[in-house]
Amino acid sequence: MNITNILLTFVVLIIVGVLIKYVIEKNKNAEVEEGIDIDDKTYTIEKMKEFVKRRLDEITKINLYDIGLSEEELKRRKAKKYELKRALKGCTYGDVNDKKYVKELIYDLLFKEYGVTEVNISKAIPFDIPSLLSSQDKFDILLYAYKKDFGYEALAQIIKKYNLATLKYIAGEAKPCYVITKEEIDDIFDKEALVLTFQDKLNVVVQRIYQHYKGYSSIDEIRDMNIDGVSGRSIRTSRKFFKPSCTNRWRLLRTNYRTQSTKSM
Amino acid sequence: MAIVSFWSNGREETGKSSAIVALSTLLGVNHNYKILVLDTKYNDNFYQDCFWKEDKTIKMINSNNAKTDIGHGISGLSKAILSNKTSPEIVTNYTKIVFKDRLELLMDTNVEPEEYERHKTIFTDIVKMANKYYDLVFIDIDSSLDNKLTDSLLEISNLVVVCLPQKLRKINEYLQLKEENLVLRSKPILPLIGRYDKHSKYNAKNVSRYIKEKRGICTIPYNTLFFEACNEATVADFFIKFRKINSKDRNAMFIADVRQTAEKIISRLQELQMRM
């Protein structure tokens, strides 16, 4: 090996060293998350749900020892991380307080990080065009508005105010039954003529994301109300009765996707 | 142990926040109390500027770290409180530390107005909870808060430190308010003149005689070095440096007055505790 080879080896080693140092420095200074690419689907419920899921995973799975925190800060962050983990676990069992906590976090993530505004929130749920709202959207908005005033008595109040707990004849059914129809919800929504602020709209969106992510889907809010329980029936399973005060497992409720659910007061 | 509210009437510059900074730092340095300062002002950077330098690198690291955090300050804590997570120990997870296990600050420097409106309703809950964990809770009551909220904060306080300027009109207004306001009438009060100028006609002796305050009035004099320290994030160093001060030093009077005021607050609290 002559002197030129040795020199070239040194030069290569120095270049590699400088490159490694540059990459390390770049990674150190790089932000944890890149900016959000905005397109037509960015502010749909699905995309927002994906974002929330990813961010909460990042927060709960991050190794705190890697980010160079002081001893005291590490202790605090560990406590907060544990609190969040506990809440995420608790809300799947229907804990109302954990649900509130997780919803507050989702609200912050969407508002501060995802950039949800008065304009783009309508892409998730078309609040500004009532004709485009589905009956579920209308029911969610109604329940939210009533919950603000009456708390957990909201559903009872809607039923009482519009006299919904009456026997009705439904097309295709021989016998009368207790049922709240789509038309009734549409009618109530029109009568109420609710004016929602941005905060209200975002809260409705947050609830929708939450109920598909950690909650009990469409019965999530109803289940929290002061009612005797929610009963669901499917072809496969026998009749199940879910009490708000009981711990219900998600596995049982999954059947609800394909079932007709009835509310019993 | 005790809640001490710092209150001033109107938007007059009374040196209230600087008095809190001086008193809490001195108590943190000289005593073994666990102190929390709660700033109720909207996006106020005063306390931040007093204790922490805004370094570009630190700011970037903090912003990166914040993305893996679930919230800090009053906004973070309010999330926990609003969802009924009410163990006193959680307060400390959301504060900023000046002296470990001695002086901590709870504030918000970058929140939206709507968020602040939502959070200010739970200030009383925060204070009540913090009181179970800390020995002393100092509340900087913002003069723009509505009367109901101010009254509720004053109501739960063990001692109200009324910050007065050296202005006759403001002193008269305070006297009138003291007569009219039920909460102020029922609470133990300690008048304090911030940014005090001893050469003024309205000096501590004259003002205490005028407002018929037999126990005398506390003062925090204007001190150039201290106010510079408040801008340069060196308040902690300032009080550590002057822990032992020569009586001939030009800052001796300031340190002596702050020390005297701190002692007076502690003795008043002990006296009130004895009575209960």
PDB file of N, CA and C in Angstrom, chain A residues 164-222:
ATOM      1  N   LEU A 164     -91.772  11.580  21.732  1.00  0.00           N
ATOM      2  CA  LEU A 164     -91.312  10.515  20.838  1.00  0.00           C
ATOM      3  C   LEU A 164     -91.599   9.112  21.386  1.00  0.00           C
ATOM      4  N   ALA A 165     -91.884   9.030  22.685  1.00  0.00           N
ATOM      5  CA  ALA A 165     -92.120   7.716  23.292  1.00  0.00           C
ATOM      6  C   ALA A 165     -93.577   7.292  23.109  1.00  0.00           C
ATOM      7  N   THR A 166     -94.009   7.219  21.867  1.00  0.00           N
ATOM      8  CA  THR A 166     -95.391   6.781  21.582  1.00  0.00           C
ATOM      9  C   THR A 166     -95.370   5.624  20.578  1.00  0.00           C
ATOM     10  N   LEU A 167     -96.423   4.838  20.618  1.00  0.00           N
ATOM     11  CA  LEU A 167     -96.520   3.703  19.689  1.00  0.00           C
ATOM     12  C   LEU A 167     -96.790   4.219  18.278  1.00  0.00           C
ATOM     13  N   LYS A 168     -96.031   3.697  17.325  1.00  0.00           N
ATOM     14  CA  LYS A 168     -96.195   4.168  15.943  1.00  0.00           C
ATOM     15  C   LYS A 168     -96.317   2.992  14.991  1.00  0.00           C
ATOM     16  N   TYR A 169     -97.036   3.251  13.926  1.00  0.00           N
ATOM     17  CA  TYR A 169     -97.106   2.239  12.859  1.00  0.00           C
ATOM     18  C   TYR A 169     -96.060   2.575  11.804  1.00  0.00           C
ATOM     19  N   ILE A 170     -95.210   1.612  11.512  1.00  0.00           N
ATOM     20  CA  ILE A 170     -94.148   1.815  10.517  1.00  0.00           C
ATOM     21  C   ILE A 170     -94.506   1.036   9.256  1.00  0.00           C
ATOM     22  N   ALA A 171     -94.186   1.625   8.134  1.00  0.00           N
ATOM     23  CA  ALA A 171     -94.478   0.948   6.849  1.00  0.00           C
ATOM     24  C   ALA A 171     -93.787  -0.412   6.798  1.00  0.00           C
ATOM     25  N   GLY A 172     -94.538  -1.432   6.480  1.00  0.00           N
ATOM     26  CA  GLY A 172     -93.970  -2.775   6.368  1.00  0.00           C
ATOM     27  C   GLY A 172     -94.090  -3.589   7.642  1.00  0.00           C
ATOM     28  N   GLU A 173     -94.511  -2.948   8.723  1.00  0.00           N
ATOM     29  CA  GLU A 173     -94.669  -3.640  10.012  1.00  0.00           C
ATOM     30  C   GLU A 173     -96.164  -3.795  10.305  1.00  0.00           C
ATOM     31  N   ALA A 174     -96.535  -4.974  10.755  1.00  0.00           N
ATOM     32  CA  ALA A 174     -97.951  -5.225  11.040  1.00  0.00           C
ATOM     33  C   ALA A 174     -98.372  -4.611  12.362  1.00  0.00           C
ATOM     34  N   LYS A 175     -97.439  -4.725  13.355  1.00  0.00           N
ATOM     35  CA  LYS A 175     -97.765  -4.247  14.703  1.00  0.00           C
ATOM     36  C   LYS A 175     -97.168  -2.864  14.948  1.00  0.00           C
ATOM     37  N   PRO A 176     -97.795  -2.071  15.815  1.00  0.00           N
ATOM     38  CA  PRO A 176     -97.177  -0.774  16.160  1.00  0.00           C
ATOM     39  C   PRO A 176     -95.944  -0.993  17.050  1.00  0.00           C
ATOM     40  N   CYS A 177     -95.013  -0.105  16.987  1.00  0.00           N
ATOM     41  CA  CYS A 177     -93.801  -0.249  17.830  1.00  0.00           C
ATOM     42  C   CYS A 177     -93.291   1.119  18.303  1.00  0.00           C
ATOM     43  N   TYR A 178     -92.436   1.055  19.345  1.00  0.00           N
ATOM     44  CA  TYR A 178     -91.799   2.273  19.844  1.00  0.00           C
ATOM     45  C   TYR A 178     -90.534   2.499  19.020  1.00  0.00           C
ATOM     46  N   VAL A 179     -90.535   3.499  18.235  1.00  0.00           N
ATOM     47  CA  VAL A 179     -89.367   3.740  17.379  1.00  0.00           C
ATOM     48  C   VAL A 179     -89.226   5.239  17.092  1.00  0.00           C
ATOM     49  N   ILE A 180     -87.983   5.688  16.989  1.00  0.00           N
ATOM     50  CA  ILE A 180     -87.742   7.084  16.579  1.00  0.00           C
ATOM     51  C   ILE A 180     -87.235   7.019  15.141  1.00  0.00           C
ATOM     52  N   THR A 181     -87.999   7.567  14.254  1.00  0.00           N
ATOM     53  CA  THR A 181     -87.648   7.424  12.837  1.00  0.00           C
ATOM     54  C   THR A 181     -86.740   8.545  12.346  1.00  0.00           C
ATOM     55  N   LYS A 182     -86.175   8.270  11.193  1.00  0.00           N
ATOM     56  CA  LYS A 182     -85.287   9.224  10.507  1.00  0.00           C
ATOM     57  C   LYS A 182     -86.032  10.546  10.243  1.00  0.00           C
ATOM     58  N   GLU A 183     -87.281  10.402   9.832  1.00  0.00           N
ATOM     59  CA  GLU A 183     -88.090  11.585   9.492  1.00  0.00           C
ATOM     60  C   GLU A 183     -88.307  12.454  10.725  1.00  0.00           C
ATOM     61  N   GLU A 184     -88.499  11.787  11.855  1.00  0.00           N
ATOM     62  CA  GLU A 184     -88.717  12.543  13.106  1.00  0.00           C
ATOM     63  C   GLU A 184     -87.465  13.343  13.474  1.00  0.00           C
ATOM     64  N   ILE A 185     -86.315  12.699  13.307  1.00  0.00           N
ATOM     65  CA  ILE A 185     -85.050  13.392  13.617  1.00  0.00           C
ATOM     66  C   ILE A 185     -84.889  14.604  12.681  1.00  0.00           C
ATOM     67  N   ASP A 186     -85.149  14.393  11.388  1.00  0.00           N
ATOM     68  CA  ASP A 186     -85.047  15.498  10.414  1.00  0.00           C
ATOM     69  C   ASP A 186     -85.983  16.641  10.798  1.00  0.00           C
ATOM     70  N   ASP A 187     -87.194  16.266  11.195  1.00  0.00           N
ATOM     71  CA  ASP A 187     -88.207  17.237  11.566  1.00  0.00           C
ATOM     72  C   ASP A 187     -87.781  18.041  12.813  1.00  0.00           C
ATOM     73  N   ILE A 188     -87.282  17.317  13.806  1.00  0.00           N
ATOM     74  CA  ILE A 188     -86.842  17.991  15.052  1.00  0.00           C
ATOM     75  C   ILE A 188     -85.685  18.946  14.737  1.00  0.00           C
ATOM     76  N   PHE A 189     -84.759  18.472  13.897  1.00  0.00           N
ATOM     77  CA  PHE A 189     -83.598  19.289  13.543  1.00  0.00           C
ATOM     78  C   PHE A 189     -84.040  20.601  12.872  1.00  0.00           C
ATOM     79  N   ASP A 190     -85.028  20.481  11.976  1.00  0.00           N
ATOM     80  CA  ASP A 190     -85.539  21.687  11.302  1.00  0.00           C
ATOM     81  C   ASP A 190     -86.208  22.628  12.287  1.00  0.00           C
ATOM     82  N   LYS A 191     -86.966  22.050  13.218  1.00  0.00           N
ATOM     83  CA  LYS A 191     -87.685  22.869  14.208  1.00  0.00           C
ATOM     84  C   LYS A 191     -86.709  23.593  15.140  1.00  0.00           C
ATOM     85  N   GLU A 192     -85.666  22.903  15.531  1.00  0.00           N
ATOM     86  CA  GLU A 192     -84.732  23.488  16.506  1.00  0.00           C
ATOM     87  C   GLU A 192     -83.938  24.659  15.907  1.00  0.00           C
ATOM     88  N   ALA A 193     -83.630  24.583  14.607  1.00  0.00           N
ATOM     89  CA  ALA A 193     -82.836  25.620  13.914  1.00  0.00           C
ATOM     90  C   ALA A 193     -81.637  26.073  14.745  1.00  0.00           C
ATOM     91  N   LEU A 194     -80.787  25.112  15.045  1.00  0.00           N
ATOM     92  CA  LEU A 194     -79.643  25.380  15.927  1.00  0.00           C
ATOM     93  C   LEU A 194     -78.573  26.229  15.241  1.00  0.00           C
ATOM     94  N   VAL A 195     -78.007  27.144  16.006  1.00  0.00           N
ATOM     95  CA  VAL A 195     -76.882  27.937  15.492  1.00  0.00           C
ATOM     96  C   VAL A 195     -75.631  27.462  16.235  1.00  0.00           C
ATOM     97  N   LEU A 196     -74.708  26.890  15.477  1.00  0.00           N
ATOM     98  CA  LEU A 196     -73.521  26.314  16.110  1.00  0.00           C
ATOM     99  C   LEU A 196     -72.305  27.219  15.942  1.00  0.00           C
ATOM    100  N   THR A 197     -71.532  27.325  17.016  1.00  0.00           N
ATOM    101  CA  THR A 197     -70.268  28.058  16.906  1.00  0.00           C
ATOM    102  C   THR A 197     -69.215  27.078  16.386  1.00  0.00           C
ATOM    103  N   PHE A 198     -68.022  27.593  16.109  1.00  0.00           N
ATOM    104  CA  PHE A 198     -66.957  26.705  15.629  1.00  0.00           C
ATOM    105  C   PHE A 198     -66.622  25.647  16.678  1.00  0.00           C
ATOM    106  N   GLN A 199     -66.602  26.087  17.940  1.00  0.00           N
ATOM    107  CA  GLN A 199     -66.301  25.142  19.036  1.00  0.00           C
ATOM    108  C   GLN A 199     -67.312  24.005  19.059  1.00  0.00           C
ATOM    109  N   ASP A 200     -68.596  24.364  18.898  1.00  0.00           N
ATOM    110  CA  ASP A 200     -69.646  23.343  18.892  1.00  0.00           C
ATOM    111  C   ASP A 200     -69.435  22.361  17.753  1.00  0.00           C
ATOM    112  N   LYS A 201     -69.144  22.915  16.572  1.00  0.00           N
ATOM    113  CA  LYS A 201     -68.948  22.067  15.393  1.00  0.00           C
ATOM    114  C   LYS A 201     -67.784  21.102  15.623  1.00  0.00           C
ATOM    115  N   LEU A 202     -66.699  21.680  16.155  1.00  0.00           N
ATOM    116  CA  LEU A 202     -65.519  20.829  16.378  1.00  0.00           C
ATOM    117  C   LEU A 202     -65.814  19.755  17.425  1.00  0.00           C
ATOM    118  N   ASN A 203     -66.596  20.116  18.427  1.00  0.00           N
ATOM    119  CA  ASN A 203     -66.952  19.124  19.442  1.00  0.00           C
ATOM    120  C   ASN A 203     -67.766  17.980  18.851  1.00  0.00           C
ATOM    121  N   VAL A 204     -68.646  18.298  17.906  1.00  0.00           N
ATOM    122  CA  VAL A 204     -69.446  17.250  17.244  1.00  0.00           C
ATOM    123  C   VAL A 204     -68.519  16.335  16.429  1.00  0.00           C
ATOM    124  N   VAL A 205     -67.556  16.954  15.719  1.00  0.00           N
ATOM    125  CA  VAL A 205     -66.598  16.180  14.928  1.00  0.00           C
ATOM    126  C   VAL A 205     -65.733  15.303  15.839  1.00  0.00           C
ATOM    127  N   VAL A 206     -65.299  15.897  16.950  1.00  0.00           N
ATOM    128  CA  VAL A 206     -64.472  15.153  17.908  1.00  0.00           C
ATOM    129  C   VAL A 206     -65.235  13.925  18.425  1.00  0.00           C
ATOM    130  N   GLN A 207     -66.497  14.125  18.760  1.00  0.00           N
ATOM    131  CA  GLN A 207     -67.313  13.010  19.248  1.00  0.00           C
ATOM    132  C   GLN A 207     -67.411  11.917  18.184  1.00  0.00           C
ATOM    133  N   ARG A 208     -67.592  12.332  16.919  1.00  0.00           N
ATOM    134  CA  ARG A 208     -67.713  11.353  15.830  1.00  0.00           C
ATOM    135  C   ARG A 208     -66.418  10.549  15.693  1.00  0.00           C
ATOM    136  N   ILE A 209     -65.286  11.261  15.763  1.00  0.00           N
ATOM    137  CA  ILE A 209     -63.993  10.563  15.649  1.00  0.00           C
ATOM    138  C   ILE A 209     -63.797   9.636  16.841  1.00  0.00           C
ATOM    139  N   TYR A 210     -64.110  10.167  18.013  1.00  0.00           N
ATOM    140  CA  TYR A 210     -63.923   9.379  19.233  1.00  0.00           C
ATOM    141  C   TYR A 210     -64.754   8.090  19.204  1.00  0.00           C
ATOM    142  N   GLN A 211     -66.019   8.232  18.790  1.00  0.00           N
ATOM    143  CA  GLN A 211     -66.895   7.058  18.879  1.00  0.00           C
ATOM    144  C   GLN A 211     -66.471   5.936  17.923  1.00  0.00           C
ATOM    145  N   HIS A 212     -65.776   6.302  16.843  1.00  0.00           N
ATOM    146  CA  HIS A 212     -65.279   5.259  15.951  1.00  0.00           C
ATOM    147  C   HIS A 212     -63.903   4.766  16.358  1.00  0.00           C
ATOM    148  N   TYR A 213     -63.177   5.611  17.078  1.00  0.00           N
ATOM    149  CA  TYR A 213     -61.809   5.250  17.457  1.00  0.00           C
ATOM    150  C   TYR A 213     -61.763   4.465  18.778  1.00  0.00           C
ATOM    151  N   LYS A 214     -62.325   5.024  19.831  1.00  0.00           N
ATOM    152  CA  LYS A 214     -62.257   4.368  21.135  1.00  0.00           C
ATOM    153  C   LYS A 214     -63.628   4.110  21.751  1.00  0.00           C
ATOM    154  N   GLY A 215     -64.644   4.716  21.179  1.00  0.00           N
ATOM    155  CA  GLY A 215     -65.965   4.625  21.807  1.00  0.00           C
ATOM    156  C   GLY A 215     -66.791   3.451  21.329  1.00  0.00           C
ATOM    157  N   TYR A 216     -68.100   3.570  21.551  1.00  0.00           N
ATOM    158  CA  TYR A 216     -69.005   2.475  21.217  1.00  0.00           C
ATOM    159  C   TYR A 216     -69.829   2.797  19.971  1.00  0.00           C
ATOM    160  N   SER A 217     -69.167   3.333  18.988  1.00  0.00           N
ATOM    161  CA  SER A 217     -69.792   3.651  17.701  1.00  0.00           C
ATOM    162  C   SER A 217     -71.060   4.495  17.873  1.00  0.00           C
ATOM    163  N   SER A 218     -72.120   4.142  17.146  1.00  0.00           N
ATOM    164  CA  SER A 218     -73.295   5.032  17.125  1.00  0.00           C
ATOM    165  C   SER A 218     -74.025   5.129  18.461  1.00  0.00           C
ATOM    166  N   ILE A 219     -73.841   4.155  19.343  1.00  0.00           N
ATOM    167  CA  ILE A 219     -74.548   4.236  20.628  1.00  0.00           C
ATOM    168  C   ILE A 219     -73.704   4.898  21.720  1.00  0.00           C
ATOM    169  N   ASP A 220     -72.513   5.366  21.344  1.00  0.00           N
ATOM    170  CA  ASP A 220     -71.580   5.889  22.350  1.00  0.00           C
ATOM    171  C   ASP A 220     -72.175   6.981  23.241  1.00  0.00           C
ATOM    172  N   GLU A 221     -72.772   7.985  22.626  1.00  0.00           N
ATOM    173  CA  GLU A 221     -73.337   9.083  23.413  1.00  0.00           C
ATOM    174  C   GLU A 221     -74.632   8.658  24.111  1.00  0.00           C
ATOM    175  N   ILE A 222     -75.434   7.857  23.424  1.00  0.00           N
ATOM    176  CA  ILE A 222     -76.716   7.414  24.000  1.00  0.00           C
ATOM    177  C   ILE A 222     -76.457   6.597  25.265  1.00  0.00           C
TER     178      ILE A 222
END
